[in-house]
C-alpha positions as a printed NumPy array, in Angstrom:
array([[-99.207, -19.906, -45.129],
       [-95.708, -18.394, -45.654],
       [-94.095, -21.726, -44.711],
       [-96.25 , -23.678, -47.121],
       [-95.33 , -21.416, -49.999],
       [-91.617, -21.803, -49.241],
       [-91.855, -25.627, -49.243],
       [-93.723, -25.627, -52.575],
       [-91.046, -23.373, -54.136],
       [-88.231, -25.674, -53.075],
       [-90.028, -28.728, -54.475],
       [-90.484, -26.9  , -57.712],
       [-86.872, -26.001, -58.05 ],
       [-85.703, -29.525, -57.347],
       [-88.182, -31.041, -59.781],
       [-87.271, -28.556, -62.473],
       [-83.593, -29.224, -62.039],
       [-84.123, -32.974, -62.325],
       [-86.335, -32.715, -65.381],
       [-84.233, -30.147, -67.122],
       [-81.086, -32.283, -66.701],
       [-82.005, -34.141, -69.901],
       [-83.733, -31.296, -71.698],
       [-81.664, -30.362, -74.816],
       [-83.319, -26.969, -75.036],
       [-81.812, -25.834, -71.739],
       [-78.293, -24.463, -72.01 ],
       [-75.416, -25.732, -69.813],
       [-75.219, -22.396, -67.967],
       [-78.88 , -22.584, -67.147],
       [-78.435, -26.159, -65.969],
       [-75.613, -25.064, -63.66 ],
       [-77.752, -22.283, -62.256],
       [-80.607, -24.699, -61.641],
       [-78.257, -27.25 , -60.057],
       [-76.715, -24.583, -57.881],
       [-80.121, -23.444, -56.811],
       [-81.179, -26.976, -56.038],
       [-77.965, -27.782, -54.125],
       [-77.177, -30.908, -56.191],
       [-74.49 , -31.909, -58.687],
       [-75.067, -32.901, -62.238],
       [-74.961, -36.519, -61.193],
       [-77.528, -35.965, -58.501],
       [-75.041, -36.197, -55.607],
       [-75.139, -33.843, -52.616],
       [-72.807, -30.76 , -52.943],
       [-71.461, -31.277, -49.424],
       [-70.113, -34.78 , -50.164],
       [-66.473, -35.095, -51.278],
       [-64.406, -37.658, -53.099],
       [-62.446, -40.158, -50.98 ],
       [-58.81 , -38.973, -50.108],
       [-55.819, -40.626, -51.789],
       [-53.929, -42.767, -49.225],
       [-50.311, -41.493, -48.488],
       [-47.471, -43.217, -50.247],
       [-45.331, -45.478, -48.056],
       [-41.688, -44.329, -47.656],
       [-38.906, -46.607, -48.719],
       [-36.274, -47.715, -46.196],
       [-33.711, -45.318, -47.713],
       [-36.172, -42.449, -47.479],
       [-36.909, -43.368, -43.864],
       [-33.165, -43.368, -43.05 ],
       [-32.692, -40.013, -44.791],
       [-35.62 , -38.567, -42.859],
       [-34.201, -39.883, -39.551],
       [-30.776, -38.407, -40.346],
       [-32.355, -35.067, -41.176],
       [-34.334, -35.087, -37.934],
       [-31.209, -35.977, -35.917],
       [-29.156, -33.278, -37.642],
       [-31.859, -30.714, -36.881],
       [-31.922, -31.709, -33.205],
       [-28.092, -31.539, -33.027],
       [-28.049, -28.084, -34.608],
       [-30.742, -26.93 , -32.185],
       [-28.729, -28.279, -29.23 ],
       [-25.517, -26.685, -30.481],
       [-27.284, -23.346, -30.855],
       [-28.478, -23.561, -27.228],
       [-24.962, -24.495, -26.03 ],
       [-23.4  , -21.603, -27.983],
       [-25.94 , -19.192, -26.536],
       [-25.234, -20.434, -23.   ],
       [-21.462, -20.19 , -23.581],
       [-21.801, -16.657, -24.914],
       [-23.883, -15.721, -21.871],
       [-21.266, -17.183, -19.501],
       [-18.436, -15.351, -21.308],
       [-20.379, -12.083, -21.171],
       [-21.127, -12.597, -17.449],
       [-17.463, -13.374, -16.703],
       [-16.307, -10.293, -18.636],
       [-18.803,  -8.143, -16.758],
       [-17.699,  -9.556, -13.407],
       [-14.028,  -9.008, -14.315],
       [-14.756,  -5.441, -15.359],
       [-16.633,  -4.778, -12.124],
       [-13.802,  -6.301, -10.061],
       [-11.233,  -4.176, -11.895],
       [-13.313,  -1.074, -11.312],
       [-13.61 ,  -1.926,  -7.619],
       [ -9.847,  -2.502,  -7.307],
       [ -9.168,   0.776,  -9.113],
       [-11.527,   2.6  ,  -6.769],
       [ -9.832,   1.062,  -3.736],
       [ -6.386,   1.877,  -5.143],
       [ -7.456,   5.474,  -5.694],
       [ -8.214,   5.902,  -1.999],
       [ -5.169,   7.504,  -0.333],
       [ -3.549,   5.013,   2.022],
       [ -2.996,   6.265,   5.536],
       [ -0.187,   4.556,   7.412],
       [  0.628,   4.871,  11.058],
       [  3.346,   7.236,  12.189],
       [  3.299,   5.838,  15.702],
       [  6.498,   4.149,  16.865],
       [  8.209,   3.456,  20.158],
       [ 11.169,   1.61 ,  21.604],
       [  9.209,  -1.364,  22.965],
       [  6.349,  -3.72 ,  22.095],
       [  4.474,  -3.986,  18.81 ],
       [  5.593,  -0.522,  17.689],
       [  9.208,  -1.122,  18.74 ],
       [ 12.361,  -1.252,  16.552],
       [ 11.737,  -4.841,  15.419],
       [  8.546,  -3.683,  13.654],
       [  9.472,  -0.218,  12.407],
       [  9.975,  -1.497,   8.873],
       [  6.482,  -3.071,   8.899],
       [  4.483,  -0.182,  10.368],
       [  4.948,   2.179,   7.431],
       [  6.32 ,   1.467,   3.911],
       [  8.249,   4.746,   4.099],
       [ 10.222,   3.176,   6.946],
       [ 11.232,   0.066,   4.988],
       [ 14.944,   0.728,   5.488],
       [ 14.483,   0.328,   9.244],
       [ 13.961,  -3.37 ,   8.632],
       [ 15.955,  -4.046,   5.464],
       [ 18.597,  -1.359,   5.105],
       [ 22.225,  -2.112,   4.268],
       [ 23.892,   0.496,   6.468],
       [ 21.696,   0.848,   9.507],
       [ 22.791,   2.47 ,  12.757],
       [ 23.703,   2.295,  15.556],
       [ 26.493,  -0.263,  15.443],
       [ 28.925,  -1.942,  17.798],
       [ 32.11 ,  -0.226,  16.635],
       [ 34.827,  -2.848,  16.215],
       [ 37.981,  -3.353,  14.165],
       [ 38.407,   0.276,  13.196],
       [ 41.247,   1.072,  10.823],
       [ 43.638,   3.503,  12.539],
       [ 44.507,   6.268,  10.098],
       [ 45.434,   9.939,  10.155],
       [ 41.934,  11.382,  10.124],
       [ 41.337,  15.039,   9.464],
       [ 40.614,  16.864,  12.696],
       [ 37.032,  18.011,  13.224],
       [ 36.737,  21.803,  13.32 ],
       [ 34.013,  23.21 ,  15.573],
       [ 32.672,  26.703,  15.004],
       [ 30.121,  26.771,  17.827],
       [ 29.119,  29.808,  19.886],
       [ 26.445,  30.782,  22.472],
       [ 23.014,  30.504,  20.833],
       [ 19.331,  30.705,  21.536],
       [ 17.543,  27.403,  21.95 ],
       [ 14.246,  25.739,  22.798],
       [ 13.552,  22.42 ,  24.513],
       [ 10.86 ,  19.944,  23.403],
       [  9.736,  16.723,  25.048],
       [  8.646,  15.033,  21.794],
       [  7.447,  11.793,  23.382],
       [ 10.595,   9.904,  22.388],
       [ 13.351,  12.023,  23.895],
       [ 14.341,  15.528,  24.987],
       [ 15.196,  17.474,  21.842],
       [ 17.029,  20.812,  21.82 ],
       [ 16.701,  23.036,  18.75 ],
       [ 19.682,  25.389,  18.43 ],
       [ 19.823,  28.809,  16.793],
       [ 21.562,  29.155,  13.428],
       [ 25.236,  29.861,  12.939],
       [ 26.893,  26.805,  14.564],
       [ 29.07 ,  24.789,  12.195],
       [ 31.148,  21.615,  12.071],
       [ 33.712,  21.011,   9.315],
       [ 35.214,  17.635,   8.416],
       [ 36.459,  16.136,   5.147],
       [ 36.383,  19.539,   3.441],
       [ 32.633,  19.765,   4.009],
       [ 30.814,  22.075,   6.419],
       [ 27.604,  21.122,   8.234],
       [ 25.359,  23.322,  10.38 ],
       [ 24.122,  22.182,  13.803],
       [ 20.337,  21.845,  13.775],
       [ 19.49 ,  20.096,  17.049],
       [ 20.723,  17.625,  19.632],
       [ 18.905,  14.984,  21.658],
       [ 19.527,  12.179,  24.163],
       [ 19.285,   8.372,  24.307],
       [ 19.45 ,   6.034,  27.283],
       [ 21.365,   3.735,  27.258],
       [ 23.868,   4.754,  24.58 ],
       [ 22.921,   3.401,  21.168],
       [ 26.569,   3.053,  20.128],
       [ 28.933,   0.509,  21.615],
       [ 32.74 ,   0.495,  21.442],
       [ 34.119,  -3.048,  21.146],
       [ 31.021,  -4.317,  22.938],
       [ 31.061,  -1.714,  25.712],
       [ 27.989,   0.438,  26.186],
       [ 27.509,   3.71 ,  28.078],
       [ 24.735,   4.96 ,  30.293],
       [ 23.658,   7.729,  27.884],
       [ 24.609,   9.386,  24.6  ],
       [ 24.01 ,  12.799,  23.033],
       [ 23.46 ,  12.988,  19.258],
       [ 24.168,  16.336,  17.573],
       [ 22.457,  16.511,  14.17 ],
       [ 24.143,  18.58 ,  11.44 ],
       [ 23.106,  19.226,   7.842],
       [ 24.944,  20.781,   4.885],
       [ 23.542,  22.914,   2.069],
       [ 22.738,  19.834,  -0.025],
       [ 20.793,  18.116,   2.748],
       [ 23.495,  15.606,   3.723],
       [ 23.614,  14.748,   7.4  ],
       [ 26.569,  14.46 ,   9.769],
       [ 25.812,  12.98 ,  13.202],
       [ 28.177,  13.665,  16.098],
       [ 27.832,  11.183,  18.983],
       [ 29.029,  12.095,  22.511],
       [ 29.058,   9.148,  24.903],
       [ 28.116,  10.02 ,  28.513],
       [ 29.602,   8.493,  31.647],
       [ 29.033,   9.254,  35.325],
       [ 31.17 ,  12.023,  36.75 ],
       [ 30.905,  15.723,  37.396],
       [ 27.83 ,  17.752,  36.325],
       [ 27.687,  18.839,  32.702],
       [ 26.732,  22.56 ,  32.382],
       [ 24.962,  22.398,  29.017],
       [ 22.899,  19.386,  30.105],
       [ 21.973,  21.18 ,  33.317],
       [ 20.824,  24.227,  31.327],
       [ 18.598,  21.942,  29.241],
       [ 17.19 ,  20.201,  32.318],
       [ 16.446,  23.576,  33.919],
       [ 14.241,  24.444,  30.955],
       [ 12.348,  21.189,  30.415],
       [  8.67 ,  21.745,  29.511],
       [  6.134,  20.68 ,  32.125],
       [  4.139,  18.513,  29.707],
       [  5.084,  15.918,  27.099],
       [  4.81 ,  17.112,  23.497],
       [  5.273,  20.673,  24.757],
       [  8.104,  23.141,  24.046],
       [  9.888,  25.623,  26.284],
       [ 11.656,  28.665,  24.79 ],
       [ 13.95 ,  30.179,  27.433],
       [ 15.45 ,  33.661,  27.149],
       [ 18.944,  32.484,  28.107],
       [ 21.445,  30.927,  25.687],
       [ 23.71 ,  27.89 ,  25.679],
       [ 27.055,  27.155,  24.035],
       [ 27.196,  23.753,  22.262],
       [ 30.996,  23.925,  22.381],
       [ 30.806,  23.236,  26.128],
       [ 29.596,  19.721,  25.27 ],
       [ 32.675,  18.796,  23.216],
       [ 35.43 ,  16.847,  25.059],
       [ 38.974,  18.174,  25.125],
       [ 40.324,  15.181,  23.212],
       [ 39.057,  15.292,  19.62 ],
       [ 39.876,  11.745,  18.398],
       [ 36.92 ,   9.985,  16.81 ],
       [ 35.537,   6.992,  14.892],
       [ 33.805,   7.531,  11.557],
       [ 31.644,   5.391,   9.275],
       [ 28.577,   5.663,   7.041],
       [ 25.277,   4.705,   8.582],
       [ 21.685,   5.856,   9.065],
       [ 19.419,   7.815,  11.347],
       [ 18.505,   5.682,  14.363],
       [ 14.792,   6.579,  14.336],
       [ 12.132,   6.184,  11.596],
       [ 12.394,   6.536,   8.638],
       [ 16.009,   5.358,   9.276],
       [ 17.365,   7.127,   6.179],
       [ 20.861,   6.024,   5.215],
       [ 23.805,   8.02 ,   3.859],
       [ 24.514,   9.6  ,   7.251],
       [ 28.131,  10.431,   8.144],
       [ 28.747,   9.293,  11.718],
       [ 31.405,  10.857,  13.946],
       [ 31.695,   9.158,  17.348],
       [ 34.03 ,  10.905,  19.799],
       [ 36.388,   8.485,  21.554],
       [ 36.541,  10.414,  24.819],
       [ 33.307,  10.231,  26.847],
       [ 31.633,  13.315,  28.311],
       [ 30.89 ,  13.334,  32.027],
       [ 27.458,  13.978,  33.534],
       [ 26.408,  13.694,  37.137],
       [ 24.379,  10.715,  38.448],
       [ 21.589,  13.159,  39.338],
       [ 21.47 ,  14.503,  35.769],
       [ 21.271,  10.974,  34.38 ],
       [ 18.652,   9.96 ,  36.946],
       [ 16.414,  12.847,  35.928],
       [ 16.416,  11.698,  32.296],
       [ 15.897,   8.064,  33.293],
       [ 12.655,   9.047,  35.053],
       [ 11.404,  10.547,  31.807],
       [ 12.708,   7.816,  29.488],
       [ 13.806,   4.542,  31.126],
       [ 14.569,   3.143,  27.662],
       [ 14.791,   5.049,  24.385],
       [ 17.613,   3.4  ,  22.456],
       [ 17.549,   1.355,  19.278],
       [ 19.523,  -1.909,  19.582],
       [ 22.95 ,  -1.908,  17.965],
       [ 23.456,  -3.519,  14.564],
       [ 26.454,  -5.717,  13.655],
       [ 29.356,  -3.766,  12.191],
       [ 30.599,  -6.557,   9.918],
       [ 31.195,  -5.387,   6.374],
       [ 31.462,  -1.728,   7.434],
       [ 34.508,   0.413,   6.783],
       [ 35.263,   2.027,  10.118],
       [ 38.088,   4.505,  10.506],
       [ 39.507,   5.866,  13.761],
       [ 42.053,   8.453,  14.745],
       [ 45.518,   7.243,  15.765]])
């Protein structure tokens, strides 16, 4: 029943709208309301239908070319933007990598470098490599006035006599792994060239590091002196076979029983007993003969050898068969000798 009533109402509305279309007594607004209610236009067409679309206008050839150029320009700009972005990313990555590398290098550089202090007279740690083992020893390999030298072509002049102010002193004996070293008590002095040096220690080398006109000696004693300003004077006493030497025997009697150990005897020794009766000498500027091979050392090499017994030399040879740095050429050196 409800459905039937609805259908009759719709038919009524449609019929009324159609009949009232031409009725002059019905106002336009009323007509619109009736048409809207009926779902039809004033011409009777369906409200859902639309007018046909206007076909697009064809582009001219010039317009087509302009459009193509615009499209190409847009694609180029897009590509350039991508390339710029990639380039900026690569530059940023390279800068970051460089910064990280610099930071790593700085961190490595900040780590204290530890160099070896191990040296010897043979093999990889021998004299040929001293200048490479530790940068502080660079002069050992590239110095200008390195010692020892083969003393040749000395200029004979009236040299000032060396004055020795030595006296009996306390001492200790150390086997330092390179040689036998004797530390001497204070108060022993050597004066030469109006400068006074104090005896600090003496030690031994086998064979002699110094040569005289190509001739070497079985052993040598080096007496190390230092003045108040830290300058060093080295007195070299060449040893040859002969009678026993009392100071050397005193040292041998007090050798420590272990390497790198020190003996401190209660007796004393007199360094003056080492000095030969004849005081003529050679002199030149050179260096220490062990690392760091510092230069600026005044060398005084006594011309007259000191005698030591074969047994005394044999005892040292058992401890140190070889502990001498090879001689350096003496060319270019100013060497003076006593008349």
